[in-house]
Amino acid sequence: MKFDLSVLTDNLGAIADGFMVTLGTWLGGVALGLALGLLVAVLQLFGPRWLRAILRVYIEIIRSTPFLIQLFLLYYGGPALGITLDAIPAGLIGLGVYGSVYFAEIFRTGFNSIPPGQLEAAECLGLSRLQVIRRIQLPQMLVLILPALVNMVTILCKETPVLSIITVPELTLVLSGIGSQTFAFAEVLLALCLGYLALVEATSRVGQALERRAQRYLGTSPVKKTLQEDIA
Amino acid sequence: MSASRANDAIIEARGMGKRFGDNTVLADIDLRVHRSEVVCLIGPSGSGKSTLLRCLAFLERYDEGEVELEGELLGFERGRQGQRVAASNRRVRQVRRNVGMVFQQFNLWPHMTVLANVTEALKRVKRLSRTDADNRGRAMLDKVGLADKAAAYPAQLSGGQQQRVAIARALAMEPHIMLFDEPTSALDPELVGEVLQVMKQLAAEGMTMVVVTHEMGFAAQVADTVVFLDQGKVVARGSPSEVFRHAESPRLQQFLQNYLERNAFWDTLEESTTHA
């Protein structure tokens, strides 16, 4: 059998659609995961004791079960609990929940990295807990945890093929479908690898740019701007 | 306790106690600070003097007794049967609003400029406009002699300068009480003077101050009252001359003797050279 790229070019429209679904569920899952993770981390640090215990269990359950099984449970088991979701929203939510526990642990490390004295000073000046988080802790810790966050974002990108198992029409499902019909597996697998490579590479680039920006804020260079002005 | 007596004292601690687990770090502390009074807390490390100060800002929760700031109970509220109930964070902030705190490690926020450090709470807590906050911030920096450092970052300043910024940051909120927790202990000896100078100026302006310090010279010159703590208890208190020159407690005498030997070594040095 000959290596024939026409298998791909003939199906460019379908492949592009699949790529967009991958991009959408991935970025949506990342956004949801970051938001949930931050919430979980904040509540774990400052919430009431009973809530912290619940969140600890939540983290442990998600962390110690395979993503595939979680997706199955959400998509096929959900209706039994009255949660009926279409494939794409189910995939996005599943990815977000899965990512949230890892993001939460990264955020928790970040919060703990700020010297408590800085928080006491803020407290004595009358800043509320939310103001302390937003103004003192987040700007400083984001610089520190940025590499870990970017890393987790790329891991989530490479988890999106799992969504094909619950019929999300994303890149892997589309391309493996083409492969089964045409038996042109080499071409299809090459396209798959290149697709994910492009996404992860783009993420790394963005991450590096953000890190450079962040280091300018906190580095030793005298030419510095306040983070505060950017956030405000 | 009559209302008029309570009003005399701007800080009043009655029977205050603090434990860490089984370890009693403060026991039965009575402390009364009047407006414009400067109180220095001295004592060996582990004596509880920093914990006492931190209890006055409710950075540590005290377990027994009561602390009142300007007549308001700090950290707790009185329940219906007169029992102590933990106050909300909001209530704690409200009672503490007139307290400024200065720490041994400065605790500036490294990601903000000096001016932003000083104006942050003005903008977020006092809700001043940026212009008003910046103006007051600059005035405070001028007061501590650092007007030219407004745009610098904390890491670009010496320890002494950082501590003066921390003082300006606290002063910007117009506190009635300033608490200092070993403000010069983290500084190179050469830089201690500039911080003490700012504190002397504050005292001269009538600020009410409670200072935990190892600077006996500062305590002797500036304090109205010196309180000596040992093992979580007030062992001696009085005017600087009563505490330093007429120490009665053997523990205090020993503490002062130790201090003297460490700090006036040249006395012994001079003798040995004359003998030689």
mmCIF file of C-alpha atoms in Angstrom, chain A residues 115-129 131 134-137 139-140 217-229 232, chain B residues 54 57-60 89 92-93 96 99-101 103 106-113 116-117 120-121 123-125 127 130 153 155-156 169-170 173:
data_model
loop_
_atom_site.group_PDB
_atom_site.id
_atom_site.type_symbol
_atom_site.label_atom_id
_atom_site.label_comp_id
_atom_site.label_asym_id
_atom_site.label_seq_id
_atom_site.Cartn_x
_atom_site.Cartn_y
_atom_site.Cartn_z
ATOM 1 C CA PRO A 115 5.149 33.930 53.348
ATOM 2 C CA PRO A 116 2.458 34.171 56.044
ATOM 3 C CA GLY A 117 3.929 37.459 57.278
ATOM 4 C CA GLN A 118 2.806 39.186 54.096
ATOM 5 C CA LEU A 119 -0.726 38.032 54.771
ATOM 6 C CA GLU A 120 -0.596 39.158 58.385
ATOM 7 C CA ALA A 121 0.522 42.591 57.258
ATOM 8 C CA ALA A 122 -2.407 42.761 54.841
ATOM 9 C CA GLU A 123 -4.788 41.552 57.524
ATOM 10 C CA CYS A 124 -3.586 44.209 59.961
ATOM 11 C CA LEU A 125 -4.198 46.887 57.344
ATOM 12 C CA GLY A 126 -7.803 45.768 57.076
ATOM 13 C CA LEU A 127 -7.765 43.948 53.741
ATOM 14 C CA SER A 128 -10.444 41.297 53.513
ATOM 15 C CA ARG A 129 -9.601 37.683 52.833
ATOM 16 C CA GLN A 131 -8.665 41.090 48.710
ATOM 17 C CA ARG A 134 -6.644 38.612 44.742
ATOM 18 C CA ARG A 135 -4.095 41.326 45.429
ATOM 19 C CA ILE A 136 -1.325 39.657 47.419
ATOM 20 C CA GLN A 137 -1.394 35.905 46.870
ATOM 21 C CA PRO A 139 -0.233 37.762 41.537
ATOM 22 C CA GLN A 140 2.822 36.345 43.304
ATOM 23 C CA TYR A 217 7.557 41.524 37.166
ATOM 24 C CA LEU A 218 9.341 39.647 39.869
ATOM 25 C CA GLY A 219 12.870 39.383 38.519
ATOM 26 C CA THR A 220 15.774 41.521 39.567
ATOM 27 C CA SER A 221 15.602 43.743 36.511
ATOM 28 C CA PRO A 222 15.087 47.369 37.533
ATOM 29 C CA VAL A 223 12.765 47.918 34.577
ATOM 30 C CA LYS A 224 9.656 46.577 36.156
ATOM 31 C CA LYS A 225 5.981 47.246 35.997
ATOM 32 C CA THR A 226 3.489 46.480 38.709
ATOM 33 C CA LEU A 227 1.378 43.406 38.194
ATOM 34 C CA GLN A 228 -1.304 45.295 39.973
ATOM 35 C CA GLU A 229 -1.812 47.715 37.101
ATOM 36 C CA ALA A 232 -6.768 46.240 37.860
ATOM 37 C CA ARG B 54 0.491 39.693 68.481
ATOM 38 C CA ALA B 57 -3.489 42.776 67.139
ATOM 39 C CA PHE B 58 -5.377 39.474 67.346
ATOM 40 C CA LEU B 59 -2.852 37.822 65.070
ATOM 41 C CA GLU B 60 -2.865 35.289 67.871
ATOM 42 C CA ASN B 89 -13.499 38.367 60.771
ATOM 43 C CA VAL B 92 -12.142 41.738 64.256
ATOM 44 C CA ARG B 93 -11.053 44.036 61.421
ATOM 45 C CA ARG B 96 -8.482 46.539 64.923
ATOM 46 C CA VAL B 99 -3.998 49.564 65.054
ATOM 47 C CA GLY B 100 -0.877 49.695 62.878
ATOM 48 C CA MET B 101 1.555 46.817 63.022
ATOM 49 C CA PHE B 103 6.961 43.311 61.869
ATOM 50 C CA PHE B 106 9.018 44.002 57.294
ATOM 51 C CA ASN B 107 6.508 41.889 55.355
ATOM 52 C CA LEU B 108 6.315 44.219 52.402
ATOM 53 C CA TRP B 109 4.657 42.858 49.269
ATOM 54 C CA PRO B 110 7.508 42.243 46.830
ATOM 55 C CA HIS B 111 5.398 42.432 43.665
ATOM 56 C CA MET B 112 4.325 46.000 44.341
ATOM 57 C CA THR B 113 6.286 49.219 44.247
ATOM 58 C CA ALA B 116 1.776 50.727 45.885
ATOM 59 C CA ASN B 117 2.635 48.993 49.170
ATOM 60 C CA GLU B 120 -2.896 49.508 48.712
ATOM 61 C CA ALA B 121 -5.013 49.602 51.869
ATOM 62 C CA LYS B 123 -7.423 52.347 48.013
ATOM 63 C CA ARG B 124 -8.987 49.012 48.969
ATOM 64 C CA VAL B 125 -9.980 49.570 52.568
ATOM 65 C CA ARG B 127 -11.638 53.595 49.341
ATOM 66 C CA ARG B 130 -5.934 56.819 43.248
ATOM 67 C CA TYR B 153 10.554 47.724 44.554
ATOM 68 C CA ALA B 155 13.976 44.172 46.945
ATOM 69 C CA GLN B 156 15.893 47.214 45.729
ATOM 70 C CA ARG B 169 2.446 51.751 55.153
ATOM 71 C CA ALA B 170 1.024 51.347 58.650
ATOM 72 C CA MET B 173 -4.026 54.254 57.686
#
